[in-house]
Coordinates of N, CA and C in Angstrom, one line a residue:
M270 N -42.9 11.0 -21.3 CA -44.1 11.0 -20.5 C -45.2 10.9 -21.4
K271 N -45.2 10.2 -22.2 CA -46.2 10.1 -23.2 C -46.9 11.4 -23.2
N272 N -46.0 12.4 -22.9 CA -46.8 13.4 -22.2 C -46.2 14.6 -21.6
I273 N -45.5 15.2 -22.0 CA -45.5 16.5 -21.4 C -45.8 17.6 -22.3
M274 N -44.2 18.7 -20.7 CA -44.0 20.0 -20.5 C -43.8 20.6 -21.1
T275 N -40.8 22.6 -19.5 CA -40.3 22.3 -19.7 C -41.0 22.9 -20.3
L276 N -38.0 24.8 -19.0 CA -38.0 24.9 -18.9 C -38.5 24.9 -19.0
G277 N -41.2 22.8 -18.5 CA -40.8 22.8 -18.6 C -41.4 23.0 -18.8
A278 N -43.3 21.9 -19.0 CA -43.4 21.9 -19.2 C -43.1 22.4 -19.5
T279 N -43.0 24.6 -20.4 CA -43.1 24.8 -20.5 C -43.0 24.8 -21.1
L280 N -43.1 23.2 -22.7 CA -43.1 23.4 -22.7 C -43.4 24.4 -23.2
V281 N -45.5 26.1 -24.3 CA -44.7 27.2 -24.9 C -44.3 28.2 -23.8
L282 N -43.1 28.5 -23.7 CA -42.6 29.5 -22.7 C -42.4 30.8 -23.4
T283 N -43.0 31.9 -22.9 CA -42.7 33.2 -23.4 C -42.1 34.1 -22.4
L284 N -41.2 34.8 -22.7 CA -40.5 35.7 -21.8 C -41.3 37.1 -21.8
S285 N -41.7 37.5 -20.7 CA -42.3 38.9 -20.6 C -41.7 39.5 -19.4
A286 N -41.2 40.7 -19.5 CA -40.6 41.4 -18.4 C -40.8 42.8 -18.5
F287 N -40.5 43.6 -17.5 CA -40.7 45.0 -17.5 C -39.5 45.7 -18.0
A288 N -39.7 46.5 -19.0 CA -38.6 47.3 -19.6 C -38.3 48.4 -18.6
S289 N -37.0 48.6 -18.3 CA -36.7 49.6 -17.3 C -36.0 50.8 -17.9
N290 N -36.3 52.0 -17.4 CA -35.7 53.2 -17.9 C -34.5 53.6 -17.0
E291 N -34.2 52.8 -16.0 CA -33.1 53.1 -15.2 C -31.8 53.2 -15.9
E292 N -31.0 54.1 -15.5 CA -29.6 54.2 -16.2 C -28.9 52.9 -15.8
G293 N -28.2 52.3 -16.8 CA -27.4 51.1 -16.6 C -28.2 49.9 -16.9
T294 N -29.5 50.0 -17.3 CA -30.3 48.8 -17.5 C -30.5 48.6 -19.0
T295 N -30.3 47.4 -19.5 CA -30.5 47.0 -20.9 C -31.6 46.0 -21.0
R296 N -32.5 46.2 -21.9 CA -33.6 45.3 -22.1 C -33.3 44.4 -23.3
Y297 N -33.5 43.1 -23.1 CA -33.2 42.1 -24.2 C -34.6 41.5 -24.6
K298 N -34.8 41.3 -25.9 CA -35.9 40.6 -26.4 C -35.5 39.2 -26.9
V299 N -36.3 38.2 -26.4 CA -35.9 36.9 -26.8 C -36.4 36.6 -28.2
D300 N -35.5 36.0 -29.0 CA -35.7 35.6 -30.4 C -36.3 34.2 -30.4
G301 N -37.6 34.2 -30.6 CA -38.3 32.9 -30.6 C -37.8 31.9 -31.7
N302 N -37.4 32.5 -32.9 CA -36.9 31.6 -34.0 C -35.6 31.0 -33.7
A303 N -34.7 31.7 -32.9 CA -33.4 31.3 -32.6 C -33.4 30.5 -31.3
S304 N -34.4 30.5 -30.5 CA -34.5 29.8 -29.2 C -35.2 28.5 -29.3
S305 N -35.0 27.6 -28.3 CA -35.6 26.3 -28.4 C -35.9 25.8 -27.0
I306 N -37.0 25.0 -26.9 CA -37.3 24.3 -25.6 C -37.5 22.9 -26.0
T307 N -37.0 22.0 -25.2 CA -37.2 20.5 -25.4 C -37.8 19.9 -24.1
W308 N -38.4 18.8 -24.3 CA -38.9 18.0 -23.2 C -38.6 16.6 -23.3
H309 N -38.4 15.9 -22.1 CA -38.1 14.5 -22.1 C -38.8 13.9 -20.9
A310 N -39.6 12.9 -21.2 CA -40.4 12.2 -20.2 C -40.3 10.7 -20.2
T311 N -40.4 10.1 -19.1 CA -40.1 8.6 -19.1 C -41.3 7.9 -18.4
K312 N -41.5 6.6 -18.7 CA -42.5 5.8 -18.2 C -41.9 4.4 -17.9
V313 N -42.6 3.5 -17.3 CA -42.1 2.2 -17.0 C -41.6 1.5 -18.3
T314 N -42.3 1.7 -19.4 CA -42.0 0.9 -20.6 C -41.2 1.7 -21.6
G315 N -40.8 2.9 -21.3 CA -40.0 3.6 -22.3 C -39.9 5.1 -22.0
E316 N -39.8 5.9 -23.1 CA -39.6 7.3 -22.9 C -40.1 8.0 -24.2
H317 N -40.4 9.3 -24.0 CA -40.8 10.2 -25.2 C -40.1 11.5 -25.0
M318 N -39.9 12.2 -26.1 CA -39.3 13.5 -26.1 C -39.8 14.4 -27.2
G319 N -39.6 15.7 -27.1 CA -40.1 16.6 -28.1 C -39.7 18.0 -27.9
T320 N -40.5 18.9 -28.5 CA -40.2 20.3 -28.4 C -41.4 21.1 -28.2
V321 N -41.2 22.4 -27.7 CA -42.3 23.4 -27.6 C -41.6 24.7 -28.1
N322 N -42.4 25.5 -28.7 CA -41.9 26.8 -29.3 C -41.9 27.9 -28.2
V323 N -40.9 28.7 -28.3 CA -40.9 30.0 -27.5 C -41.6 31.0 -28.3
T324 N -42.5 31.7 -27.7 CA -43.3 32.7 -28.5 C -42.7 34.1 -28.3
N325 N -42.2 34.4 -27.2 CA -41.6 35.7 -27.0 C -41.0 35.8 -25.6
G326 N -40.3 36.9 -25.3 CA -39.7 37.0 -24.0 C -38.9 38.3 -23.8
V327 N -38.8 38.7 -22.6 CA -38.1 39.9 -22.3 C -37.2 39.7 -21.0
I328 N -36.0 40.2 -21.1 CA -35.0 40.1 -20.0 C -34.4 41.5 -19.7
S329 N -34.3 41.8 -18.5 CA -33.6 43.1 -18.2 C -32.3 42.8 -17.4
V330 N -31.2 43.5 -17.8 CA -29.9 43.4 -17.2 C -29.5 44.7 -16.7
T331 N -29.2 44.9 -15.4 CA -28.8 46.1 -14.8 C -27.3 46.0 -14.3
D332 N -26.4 46.8 -14.8 CA -25.0 46.8 -14.3 C -24.5 45.4 -14.4
G333 N -24.8 44.7 -15.4 CA -24.2 43.3 -15.7 C -24.9 42.2 -15.0
A334 N -26.0 42.5 -14.2 CA -26.7 41.4 -13.5 C -28.1 41.4 -14.0
M335 N -28.6 40.2 -14.2 CA -30.0 40.0 -14.7 C -30.9 40.3 -13.5
T336 N -31.9 41.2 -13.8 CA -32.8 41.7 -12.8 C -34.3 41.2 -13.0
S337 N -34.6 40.9 -14.2 CA -36.0 40.4 -14.5 C -36.0 39.6 -15.7
A338 N -36.9 38.6 -15.8 CA -37.0 37.8 -17.0 C -38.4 37.1 -16.9
N339 N -39.1 37.0 -18.0 CA -40.4 36.3 -18.1 C -40.4 35.6 -19.5
V340 N -40.5 34.3 -19.5 CA -40.5 33.5 -20.7 C -41.8 32.8 -20.9
I341 N -42.3 32.8 -22.1 CA -43.6 32.2 -22.4 C -43.5 31.2 -23.6
A342 N -44.1 30.1 -23.4 CA -44.1 29.0 -24.4 C -45.5 28.8 -24.9
D343 N -45.6 28.4 -26.2 CA -46.8 28.2 -26.9 C -47.1 26.7 -26.8
M344 N -48.0 26.3 -25.9 CA -48.3 24.9 -25.6 C -49.0 24.2 -26.8
S345 N -49.6 25.0 -27.7 CA -50.2 24.4 -28.9 C -49.2 23.9 -29.9
S346 N -48.0 24.3 -29.7 CA -46.9 23.9 -30.6 C -46.2 22.7 -30.2
I347 N -46.6 22.1 -29.1 CA -45.9 20.9 -28.5 C -45.8 19.8 -29.6
A348 N -44.6 19.2 -29.7 CA -44.4 18.2 -30.7 C -43.6 17.0 -30.1
C349 N -43.7 15.9 -30.7 CA -43.0 14.7 -30.3 C -41.9 14.4 -31.4
T350 N -40.7 14.2 -31.0 CA -39.6 14.0 -32.0 C -39.1 12.5 -32.0
D351 N -39.6 11.7 -31.2 CA -39.2 10.3 -31.2 C -40.2 9.3 -31.9
L352 N -41.3 9.9 -32.3 CA -42.3 9.1 -33.1 C -42.6 9.8 -34.4
E353 N -43.2 9.1 -35.3 CA -43.6 9.7 -36.6 C -45.0 9.3 -37.0
G354 N -45.6 10.1 -37.9 CA -46.9 9.8 -38.4 C -48.0 9.7 -37.4
E355 N -48.8 8.6 -37.6 CA -50.0 8.4 -36.7 C -49.7 8.3 -35.3
W356 N -48.6 7.7 -34.9 CA -48.2 7.5 -33.5 C -47.9 8.8 -32.9
A357 N -47.1 9.6 -33.6 CA -46.8 11.0 -33.1 C -48.0 11.8 -32.9
D358 N -48.9 11.8 -33.9 CA -50.2 12.5 -33.8 C -51.0 12.1 -32.6
K359 N -51.1 10.8 -32.4 CA -51.9 10.3 -31.2 C -51.3 10.8 -29.9
L360 N -50.0 10.8 -29.8 CA -49.3 11.2 -28.6 C -49.5 12.7 -28.4
V361 N -49.3 13.5 -29.4 CA -49.5 15.0 -29.3 C -50.9 15.3 -28.9
G362 N -51.9 14.6 -29.6 CA -53.3 14.8 -29.3 C -53.6 14.5 -27.8
H363 N -53.0 13.5 -27.3 CA -53.2 13.1 -25.8 C -52.5 14.2 -24.9
L364 N -51.4 14.7 -25.3 CA -50.7 15.7 -24.5 C -51.5 17.0 -24.5
N365 N -52.2 17.3 -25.6 CA -53.1 18.5 -25.6 C -54.4 18.4 -24.9
S366 N -54.8 17.1 -24.5 CA -56.0 16.9 -23.9 C -56.0 17.2 -22.4
D367 N -57.1 17.1 -21.7 CA -57.2 17.4 -20.3 C -56.5 16.4 -19.5
D368 N -56.1 15.2 -20.0 CA -55.3 14.2 -19.3 C -53.9 14.8 -19.0
F369 N -53.5 15.7 -19.8 CA -52.2 16.3 -19.6 C -52.2 17.8 -19.5
F370 N -52.1 18.6 -20.6 CA -51.9 20.0 -20.5 C -53.1 20.8 -20.8
N371 N -54.2 20.2 -21.2 CA -55.5 20.9 -21.4 C -55.2 22.2 -22.2
V372 N -54.6 22.1 -23.4 CA -54.1 23.2 -24.1 C -55.3 24.1 -24.6
S373 N -56.5 23.6 -24.8 CA -57.6 24.4 -25.2 C -57.9 25.5 -24.2
E374 N -57.6 25.3 -22.9 CA -57.9 26.2 -21.9 C -56.6 26.9 -21.4
H375 N -55.5 26.3 -21.6 CA -54.2 26.8 -21.1 C -53.2 26.8 -22.3
K376 N -53.3 27.8 -23.1 CA -52.6 27.9 -24.4 C -51.1 28.1 -24.2
T377 N -50.7 28.7 -23.0 CA -49.3 29.0 -22.8 C -48.8 28.5 -21.5
S378 N -47.5 28.3 -21.3 CA -46.9 28.1 -20.1 C -45.8 29.2 -19.9
S379 N -45.4 29.5 -18.7 CA -44.5 30.6 -18.6 C -43.5 30.4 -17.5
F380 N -42.4 31.2 -17.5 CA -41.4 31.2 -16.5 C -41.1 32.7 -16.1
L381 N -41.2 33.0 -14.8 CA -40.9 34.3 -14.3 C -39.8 34.3 -13.3
L382 N -38.7 35.0 -13.6 CA -37.5 35.0 -12.7 C -37.8 35.6 -11.4
R383 N -37.4 35.0 -10.3 CA -37.5 35.5 -8.9 C -36.1 35.8 -8.3
N384 N -35.1 35.0 -8.6 CA -33.8 35.3 -8.0 C -32.7 34.6 -8.9
I385 N -31.6 35.2 -9.0 CA -30.5 34.6 -9.7 C -29.2 34.9 -9.0
V386 N -28.3 33.9 -8.8 CA -27.1 34.1 -8.1 C -25.9 33.5 -8.9
P387 N -24.8 34.2 -9.1 CA -23.7 33.6 -9.8 C -23.1 32.5 -9.0
L388 N -22.7 31.4 -9.6 CA -22.0 30.3 -8.9 C -20.5 30.8 -8.6
A389 N -20.1 30.5 -7.4 CA -18.7 30.8 -7.0 C -17.7 30.2 -7.9
E390 N -18.0 28.9 -8.3 CA -17.1 28.2 -9.2 C -18.0 27.5 -10.3
P391 N -18.2 28.1 -11.4 CA -19.0 27.5 -12.5 C -18.6 26.1 -12.7
S392 N -19.6 25.2 -12.9 CA -19.3 23.8 -13.1 C -20.3 23.2 -14.1
K393 N -19.9 22.2 -14.8 CA -20.7 21.5 -15.8 C -21.5 22.4 -16.7
G394 N -20.8 23.5 -17.1 CA -21.4 24.5 -18.0 C -22.3 25.4 -17.4
A395 N -22.6 25.4 -16.1 CA -23.5 26.3 -15.4 C -22.7 27.5 -14.8
T396 N -23.3 28.7 -14.9 CA -22.7 29.9 -14.3 C -23.5 30.5 -13.2
H397 N -24.8 30.1 -13.1 CA -25.7 30.8 -12.2 C -26.7 29.7 -11.6
T398 N -27.2 30.0 -10.4 CA -28.3 29.3 -9.8 C -29.5 30.2 -10.0
V399 N -30.6 29.7 -10.5 CA -31.8 30.4 -10.9 C -33.0 29.9 -10.1
T400 N -33.8 30.8 -9.6 CA -35.0 30.5 -8.9 C -36.2 31.3 -9.6
G401 N -37.2 30.6 -10.0 CA -38.3 31.3 -10.6 C -39.6 30.5 -10.6
D402 N -40.7 31.1 -11.1 CA -42.0 30.5 -11.1 C -42.4 29.9 -12.4
F403 N -42.6 28.6 -12.5 CA -43.2 28.0 -13.7 C -44.7 27.9 -13.5
T404 N -45.4 28.4 -14.6 CA -46.8 28.3 -14.6 C -47.3 27.3 -15.7
I405 N -47.9 26.3 -15.4 CA -48.4 25.2 -16.3 C -49.8 24.9 -15.9
R406 N -50.7 24.9 -16.9 CA -52.2 24.6 -16.6 C -52.7 25.6 -15.6
G407 N -52.2 26.8 -15.6 CA -52.7 27.8 -14.7 C -52.2 27.7 -13.3
I408 N -51.3 26.7 -13.0 CA -50.8 26.5 -11.7 C -49.3 26.9 -11.6
T409 N -49.0 27.7 -10.6 CA -47.6 28.2 -10.5 C -46.8 27.5 -9.3
Q410 N -45.6 27.1 -9.7 CA -44.7 26.5 -8.7 C -43.3 27.0 -8.8
S411 N -42.7 27.3 -7.7 CA -41.3 27.8 -7.7 C -40.3 26.7 -7.8
V412 N -39.3 26.8 -8.6 CA -38.3 25.8 -8.9 C -36.9 26.5 -8.9
T413 N -35.9 25.8 -8.4 CA -34.5 26.3 -8.5 C -33.7 25.3 -9.3
F414 N -32.9 25.9 -10.2 CA -32.1 25.1 -11.1 C -30.8 25.9 -11.5
E415 N -29.9 25.2 -12.2 CA -28.7 25.9 -12.7 C -28.8 26.2 -14.2
A416 N -28.2 27.3 -14.6 CA -28.2 27.7 -16.0 C -26.9 28.3 -16.4
N417 N -26.6 28.3 -17.7 CA -25.4 28.9 -18.2 C -25.8 30.2 -18.9
I418 N -25.3 31.4 -18.5 CA -25.7 32.6 -19.0 C -24.5 33.4 -19.5
N419 N -24.6 33.8 -20.8 CA -23.5 34.6 -21.4 C -24.0 35.8 -22.2
D420 N -23.2 36.9 -22.1 CA -23.6 38.1 -22.8 C -22.4 38.4 -23.7
N421 N -22.7 38.3 -25.1 CA -21.6 38.5 -26.0 C -22.0 39.6 -27.0
N422 N -21.5 40.8 -26.6 CA -21.7 42.0 -27.4 C -23.1 42.2 -27.8
G423 N -24.0 42.2 -26.8 CA -25.4 42.5 -27.0 C -26.3 41.3 -27.3
A424 N -25.7 40.1 -27.4 CA -26.5 38.9 -27.6 C -26.4 38.1 -26.4
L425 N -27.5 37.9 -25.8 CA -27.6 37.1 -24.5 C -28.0 35.7 -24.8
S426 N -27.3 34.7 -24.2 CA -27.7 33.3 -24.4 C -27.9 32.7 -23.0
I427 N -28.9 31.9 -22.9 CA -29.2 31.2 -21.6 C -29.6 29.8 -21.9
S428 N -28.8 28.9 -21.3 CA -29.1 27.5 -21.6 C -29.0 26.6 -20.4
G429 N -29.6 25.5 -20.4 CA -29.6 24.6 -19.3 C -30.8 23.6 -19.3
S430 N -31.1 23.0 -18.2 CA -32.3 22.2 -18.1 C -32.8 22.2 -16.6
V431 N -34.1 21.9 -16.5 CA -34.7 21.9 -15.2 C -35.7 20.6 -15.1
V432 N -35.7 20.0 -14.0 CA -36.6 18.9 -13.8 C -37.8 19.4 -13.1
L433 N -39.0 19.1 -13.7 CA -40.3 19.5 -13.1 C -41.1 18.3 -12.7
D434 N -41.9 18.4 -11.7 CA -42.8 17.4 -11.2 C -44.2 17.7 -11.7
R435 N -44.7 16.9 -12.7 CA -46.0 17.2 -13.3 C -47.1 17.1 -12.3
S436 N -47.0 16.3 -11.3 CA -48.1 16.2 -10.3 C -48.3 17.5 -9.6
Q437 N -47.3 18.3 -9.5 CA -47.5 19.6 -8.9 C -48.3 20.6 -9.7
F438 N -48.5 20.2 -11.0 CA -49.3 21.1 -11.9 C -50.6 20.4 -12.3
D439 N -51.0 19.4 -11.5 CA -52.3 18.7 -11.6 C -52.3 17.9 -12.9
V440 N -51.2 17.4 -13.4 CA -51.2 16.5 -14.6 C -51.2 15.1 -14.0
K441 N -52.4 14.5 -14.1 CA -52.6 13.3 -13.3 C -52.5 12.0 -14.1
Y442 N -52.6 12.0 -15.4 CA -52.7 10.8 -16.1 C -51.5 9.8 -15.9
G443 N -51.8 8.6 -15.5 CA -50.7 7.6 -15.3 C -49.8 7.9 -14.2
S444 N -50.2 8.8 -13.3 CA -49.3 9.2 -12.2 C -49.5 8.4 -10.9
G445 N -48.4 7.9 -10.4 CA -48.4 7.2 -9.1 C -48.8 8.0 -7.9
S446 N -48.7 9.4 -8.1 CA -49.1 10.3 -7.0 C -50.6 10.4 -6.9
F447 N -51.3 9.9 -7.9 CA -52.8 10.0 -7.8 C -53.5 8.6 -7.9
F448 N -52.8 7.6 -8.5 CA -53.4 6.3 -8.8 C -52.5 5.2 -8.3
D449 N -53.2 4.1 -7.8 CA -52.4 2.9 -7.3 C -52.5 1.9 -8.4
N450 N -51.5 0.9 -8.3 CA -51.5 -0.3 -9.1 C -51.5 0.0 -10.6
L451 N -50.7 0.9 -11.0 CA -50.7 1.2 -12.5 C -49.8 0.3 -13.3
G452 N -48.9 -0.4 -12.6 CA -48.1 -1.4 -13.3 C -47.3 -0.8 -14.4
D453 N -47.4 -1.5 -15.6 CA -46.7 -1.0 -16.8 C -47.3 0.3 -17.4
N454 N -48.4 0.8 -16.9 CA -49.0 2.0 -17.3 C -48.5 3.2 -16.6
L455 N -47.6 3.0 -15.6 CA -47.1 4.1 -14.8 C -46.2 5.0 -15.7
I456 N -46.5 6.3 -15.6 CA -45.7 7.4 -16.2 C -45.1 8.2 -15.1
H457 N -43.8 8.3 -15.1 CA -43.1 9.0 -14.0 C -43.5 10.5 -14.0
D458 N -43.5 11.0 -12.7 CA -44.0 12.4 -12.5 C -42.9 13.4 -13.0
N459 N -41.6 13.1 -12.8 CA -40.6 14.0 -13.1 C -40.3 14.0 -14.7
F460 N -40.2 15.1 -15.2 CA -39.8 15.2 -16.6 C -38.8 16.4 -16.8
T461 N -38.0 16.4 -17.8 CA -36.9 17.4 -17.9 C -37.3 18.3 -19.1
V462 N -37.1 19.6 -18.8 CA -37.3 20.6 -19.8 C -35.9 21.2 -20.1
G463 N -35.5 21.2 -21.3 CA -34.2 21.8 -21.7 C -34.5 23.1 -22.4
F464 N -33.6 24.1 -22.3 CA -33.8 25.4 -22.9 C -32.6 26.0 -23.5
N465 N -32.7 26.6 -24.6 CA -31.6 27.4 -25.2 C -32.2 28.7 -25.7
L466 N -32.1 29.7 -24.9 CA -32.7 31.0 -25.3 C -31.7 32.0 -25.8
V467 N -32.1 32.7 -26.8 CA -31.2 33.7 -27.4 C -32.0 35.0 -27.4
A468 N -31.3 36.1 -26.9 CA -32.0 37.4 -26.8 C -31.1 38.5 -27.3
Q469 N -31.7 39.5 -27.9 CA -30.9 40.6 -28.4 C -31.2 41.9 -27.7
A470 N -30.2 42.7 -27.4 CA -30.3 43.9 -26.7 C -31.2 44.9 -27.6
Q471 N -32.1 45.6 -26.9 CA -33.0 46.5 -27.6 C -32.5 48.0 -27.5

């Protein structure tokens, strides 16, 4: 999307959650260095992709079930991986501008867990259906998607992807939801945010 998010935009996504003192509850801290967020956007004439850094996050698991999670991403870290040099710099500068994510005013994006349900029959690498609130440009929208969640001896891993509609977050540039007759300048509203989060029990 000459221009995004993801998990997804979000994408900098930081996890923030409430630590619980309840018996049977384990608090996990997301490792930003070991975690990653990717974005992939398309337009009539091509596509762009890149990354956003995870700055921090907290997840709570009670009796084996995830009960809270809040992930935060650093939007100022947004990068393009399919271009190099001047072209990459121009794209990233545009993504940072008010045409897209207005990073000077909205330095982070976030995800807050609302509901999570195990799949009766895990498929395509997914184990759960997740519903949560993505906040981008200060606008919050609820989205449901599938994710793969595993707990291996105190190390929690969460991976998957989610499709977000940038028009719902007031990202207007080149959008057919806001402008007519864009022709080859049309940038598709939907973009994909991929995520691979690693968290350690505290």
